[in-house]
Amino acid sequence: MLDSKPFQHRHIGPNEAERDAMLNVVGAASLDALIDEAIPSGIRLKTPLNLPEGQSESEFLRDLRRLAGRNHIFRTFIGLGYYDCISPSVIVRNVLENPGWYTPYTPYQAEVAQGRLEGLLNFQTMVRDLTAMEVANASLLDEATAAAEAMTMMYRLQSGRIAASRGAPRFFVSDSCFPQTLDVLSSRAEPVGIEL
């Protein structure tokens, strides 16, 4: 049965009658009394939050652009796989700046991750369609994670041969790999007994 109440009444919280009914059930005289019973005084603020006056969306965006304009972009020399990249404007406009990708709501995951998962699903579907393969994967976030996933996949696929050889499984890695890649490989190899 659909709720006949308008949207705001269903999503902005309880009204006064519902609040009073809740307080009656839990045996508290007021919301302040309920908070006094539920939240230890040692972790509560003694004064109200020092918040600025509210702003309209256009005022906020104006101030945000002004603040962002103070940033300076310098050449980075960090290296080790962390490099600048150029994102095509069509990607920026249709993915990064499209709120549809970072505001999808589900009851269990109301956050950016849900939009990211949807983007990955669409990418995997496109790769599958382009390659005519039965499956495609797009869930690896970086080189180190991808290397560790490849190592553990080979380990699982060769587990029969490894058991038959009665030797410790070994995985050979170039010493010219980035340190963070070697660290992730080590972390994933140790629990399953792979010798790097």
CSV table of C-alpha atoms in Angstrom, one decimal:
chain,number,residue,atom,x,y,z
A,1,MET,CA,0.0,0.0,0.0
A,2,LEU,CA,1.4,3.4,-1.0
A,3,ASP,CA,1.8,6.0,1.7
A,4,SER,CA,-0.6,8.9,1.1
A,5,LYS,CA,1.6,11.4,2.9
A,6,PRO,CA,3.5,13.9,0.8
A,7,PHE,CA,7.2,13.4,0.2
A,8,GLN,CA,8.5,15.8,2.8
A,9,HIS,CA,6.4,14.3,5.6
A,10,ARG,CA,7.8,10.8,4.8
A,11,HIS,CA,11.4,11.9,4.6
A,12,ILE,CA,12.0,14.8,6.9
A,13,GLY,CA,11.5,12.8,10.1
A,14,PRO,CA,8.8,12.4,12.7
A,15,ASN,CA,6.2,15.1,13.4
A,16,GLU,CA,5.4,16.3,16.9
A,17,ALA,CA,2.8,13.6,17.6
A,18,GLU,CA,5.2,10.8,16.4
A,19,ARG,CA,8.0,12.3,18.5
A,20,ASP,CA,5.8,12.4,21.6
A,21,ALA,CA,4.7,8.8,21.0
A,22,MET,CA,8.3,7.7,20.7
A,23,LEU,CA,9.3,9.5,23.9
A,24,ASN,CA,6.4,7.9,25.7
A,25,VAL,CA,7.5,4.4,24.6
A,26,VAL,CA,11.1,4.9,25.8
A,27,GLY,CA,10.0,6.7,29.0
A,28,ALA,CA,11.8,10.0,28.4
A,29,ALA,CA,10.3,13.4,29.2
A,30,SER,CA,11.8,15.2,26.2
A,31,LEU,CA,14.4,14.8,23.4
A,32,ASP,CA,17.0,16.6,25.6
A,33,ALA,CA,16.3,14.1,28.4
A,34,LEU,CA,16.6,11.2,26.0
A,35,ILE,CA,19.9,12.5,24.8
A,36,ASP,CA,21.1,13.0,28.4
A,37,GLU,CA,20.4,9.3,29.0
A,38,ALA,CA,21.8,8.0,25.8
A,39,ILE,CA,24.9,10.0,25.1
A,40,PRO,CA,27.6,10.3,27.8
A,41,SER,CA,28.3,13.9,28.8
A,42,GLY,CA,32.1,13.4,28.4
A,43,ILE,CA,31.8,13.1,24.6
A,44,ARG,CA,29.2,15.9,24.1
A,45,LEU,CA,30.1,19.4,23.1
A,46,LYS,CA,29.6,22.0,25.8
A,47,THR,CA,28.8,24.8,23.4
A,48,PRO,CA,26.8,24.9,20.1
A,49,LEU,CA,28.7,24.4,16.9
A,50,ASN,CA,30.2,27.6,15.5
A,51,LEU,CA,28.6,27.4,12.1
A,52,PRO,CA,28.4,30.3,9.5
A,53,GLU,CA,25.1,31.5,8.2
A,54,GLY,CA,23.5,29.4,5.5
A,55,GLN,CA,24.1,30.2,1.9
A,56,SER,CA,22.1,29.7,-1.3
A,57,GLU,CA,23.5,27.3,-3.9
A,58,SER,CA,24.7,30.1,-6.2
A,59,GLU,CA,26.4,31.9,-3.3
A,60,PHE,CA,28.1,28.7,-2.2
A,61,LEU,CA,29.3,27.9,-5.8
A,62,ARG,CA,30.6,31.5,-6.1
A,63,ASP,CA,32.6,31.2,-2.9
A,64,LEU,CA,33.9,27.7,-3.8
A,65,ARG,CA,35.1,28.9,-7.2
A,66,ARG,CA,36.9,31.8,-5.5
A,67,LEU,CA,38.6,29.5,-3.1
A,68,ALA,CA,39.5,27.0,-5.8
A,69,GLY,CA,41.0,29.8,-7.8
A,70,ARG,CA,43.7,30.2,-5.1
A,71,ASN,CA,45.1,26.8,-5.9
A,72,HIS,CA,48.3,26.5,-7.9
A,73,ILE,CA,49.1,23.5,-10.1
A,74,PHE,CA,52.8,22.6,-10.0
A,75,ARG,CA,54.8,20.0,-11.8
A,76,THR,CA,54.8,16.8,-9.8
A,77,PHE,CA,58.0,14.8,-9.4
A,78,ILE,CA,56.6,12.0,-7.1
A,79,GLY,CA,56.8,9.4,-9.9
A,80,LEU,CA,56.5,5.8,-8.9
A,81,GLY,CA,53.4,5.4,-11.0
A,82,TYR,CA,51.7,8.5,-9.7
A,83,TYR,CA,51.5,10.8,-12.8
A,84,ASP,CA,49.4,13.5,-14.1
A,85,CYS,CA,46.8,12.4,-16.6
A,86,ILE,CA,44.5,14.2,-19.1
A,87,SER,CA,40.9,13.4,-18.8
A,88,PRO,CA,39.0,14.1,-22.0
A,89,SER,CA,36.4,16.8,-21.6
A,90,VAL,CA,33.6,14.4,-22.7
A,91,ILE,CA,34.5,12.1,-19.7
A,92,VAL,CA,34.8,15.0,-17.3
A,93,ARG,CA,31.4,16.4,-18.4
A,94,ASN,CA,29.4,13.2,-18.6
A,95,VAL,CA,31.0,11.2,-15.8
A,96,LEU,CA,32.9,13.3,-13.2
A,97,GLU,CA,30.6,16.3,-13.4
A,98,ASN,CA,27.4,14.3,-13.8
A,99,PRO,CA,25.6,14.1,-10.4
A,100,GLY,CA,23.8,11.0,-11.7
A,101,TRP,CA,27.0,9.0,-11.2
A,102,TYR,CA,27.6,10.0,-7.6
A,103,THR,CA,24.1,10.4,-6.1
A,104,PRO,CA,22.2,7.1,-6.9
A,105,TYR,CA,20.5,6.0,-3.8
A,106,THR,CA,20.0,2.5,-2.6
A,107,PRO,CA,18.7,1.6,0.9
A,108,TYR,CA,22.1,0.1,1.9
A,109,GLN,CA,24.6,2.3,0.2
A,110,ALA,CA,23.7,5.9,-0.2
A,111,GLU,CA,27.0,7.2,-1.4
A,112,VAL,CA,29.4,7.8,-4.3
A,113,ALA,CA,30.4,4.1,-4.3
A,114,GLN,CA,27.0,3.1,-5.8
A,115,GLY,CA,27.5,5.4,-8.8
A,116,ARG,CA,31.1,4.0,-9.2
A,117,LEU,CA,29.7,0.4,-9.2
A,118,GLU,CA,27.2,1.4,-11.8
A,119,GLY,CA,30.0,2.9,-13.9
A,120,LEU,CA,32.0,-0.2,-13.6
A,121,LEU,CA,29.1,-2.4,-14.6
A,122,ASN,CA,28.5,-0.2,-17.7
A,123,PHE,CA,32.3,-0.4,-18.6
A,124,GLN,CA,32.4,-4.2,-18.2
A,125,THR,CA,29.3,-4.5,-20.4
A,126,MET,CA,30.8,-2.4,-23.1
A,127,VAL,CA,34.1,-4.3,-23.0
A,128,ARG,CA,32.2,-7.6,-23.2
A,129,ASP,CA,30.2,-6.3,-26.2
A,130,LEU,CA,33.3,-5.0,-28.0
A,131,THR,CA,35.4,-8.2,-27.4
A,132,ALA,CA,32.5,-10.7,-27.7
A,133,MET,CA,34.0,-12.5,-24.6
A,134,GLU,CA,31.7,-14.2,-22.1
A,135,VAL,CA,33.0,-12.2,-19.1
A,136,ALA,CA,34.9,-8.9,-18.5
A,137,ASN,CA,36.3,-7.4,-15.3
A,138,ALA,CA,36.8,-3.8,-14.3
A,139,SER,CA,37.0,-3.8,-10.6
A,140,LEU,CA,40.8,-3.4,-10.1
A,141,LEU,CA,41.7,0.0,-8.8
A,142,ASP,CA,45.4,0.3,-9.4
A,143,GLU,CA,48.5,-1.5,-10.7
A,144,ALA,CA,49.4,-3.0,-7.3
A,145,THR,CA,46.0,-4.5,-6.8
A,146,ALA,CA,45.9,-5.8,-10.3
A,147,ALA,CA,49.3,-7.5,-9.9
A,148,ALA,CA,48.2,-9.1,-6.6
A,149,GLU,CA,44.9,-10.3,-8.2
A,150,ALA,CA,46.9,-11.8,-11.1
A,151,MET,CA,49.2,-13.6,-8.7
A,152,THR,CA,46.4,-15.1,-6.6
A,153,MET,CA,44.5,-16.1,-9.8
A,154,MET,CA,47.5,-18.0,-11.1
A,155,TYR,CA,47.9,-19.6,-7.7
A,156,ARG,CA,44.3,-20.8,-7.7
A,157,LEU,CA,44.5,-22.1,-11.3
A,158,GLN,CA,47.8,-23.9,-10.7
A,159,SER,CA,46.9,-25.3,-7.2
A,160,GLY,CA,46.8,-28.9,-8.5
A,161,ARG,CA,50.3,-28.7,-10.0
A,162,ILE,CA,51.6,-26.9,-6.9
A,163,ALA,CA,50.3,-29.7,-4.6
A,164,ALA,CA,51.7,-32.4,-6.9
A,165,SER,CA,55.1,-30.8,-6.9
A,166,ARG,CA,55.1,-30.8,-3.1
A,167,GLY,CA,57.1,-27.6,-3.2
A,168,ALA,CA,56.3,-24.1,-1.9
A,169,PRO,CA,54.6,-22.0,-4.6
A,170,ARG,CA,56.9,-19.4,-6.0
A,171,PHE,CA,56.0,-16.2,-7.8
A,172,PHE,CA,58.7,-14.3,-9.6
A,173,VAL,CA,58.5,-10.5,-9.7
A,174,SER,CA,60.8,-8.0,-11.4
A,175,ASP,CA,62.8,-6.0,-9.0
A,176,SER,CA,62.0,-2.9,-11.2
A,177,CYS,CA,58.3,-3.0,-10.1
A,178,PHE,CA,57.2,0.0,-8.1
A,179,PRO,CA,57.7,-0.4,-4.3
A,180,GLN,CA,53.9,-0.2,-3.6
A,181,THR,CA,53.3,-3.0,-6.1
A,182,LEU,CA,55.9,-5.2,-4.3
A,183,ASP,CA,54.3,-4.3,-0.9
A,184,VAL,CA,50.8,-5.3,-2.0
A,185,LEU,CA,52.1,-8.5,-3.6
A,186,SER,CA,53.9,-9.4,-0.3
A,187,SER,CA,50.8,-8.7,1.7
A,188,ARG,CA,48.7,-11.0,-0.5
A,189,ALA,CA,51.3,-13.7,-0.9
A,190,GLU,CA,52.1,-14.3,2.8
A,191,PRO,CA,48.7,-15.6,4.0
A,192,VAL,CA,48.5,-18.2,1.3
A,193,GLY,CA,52.2,-19.3,1.6
A,194,ILE,CA,53.5,-17.9,-1.8
A,195,GLU,CA,57.2,-17.2,-1.9
A,196,LEU,CA,58.0,-14.1,-3.8
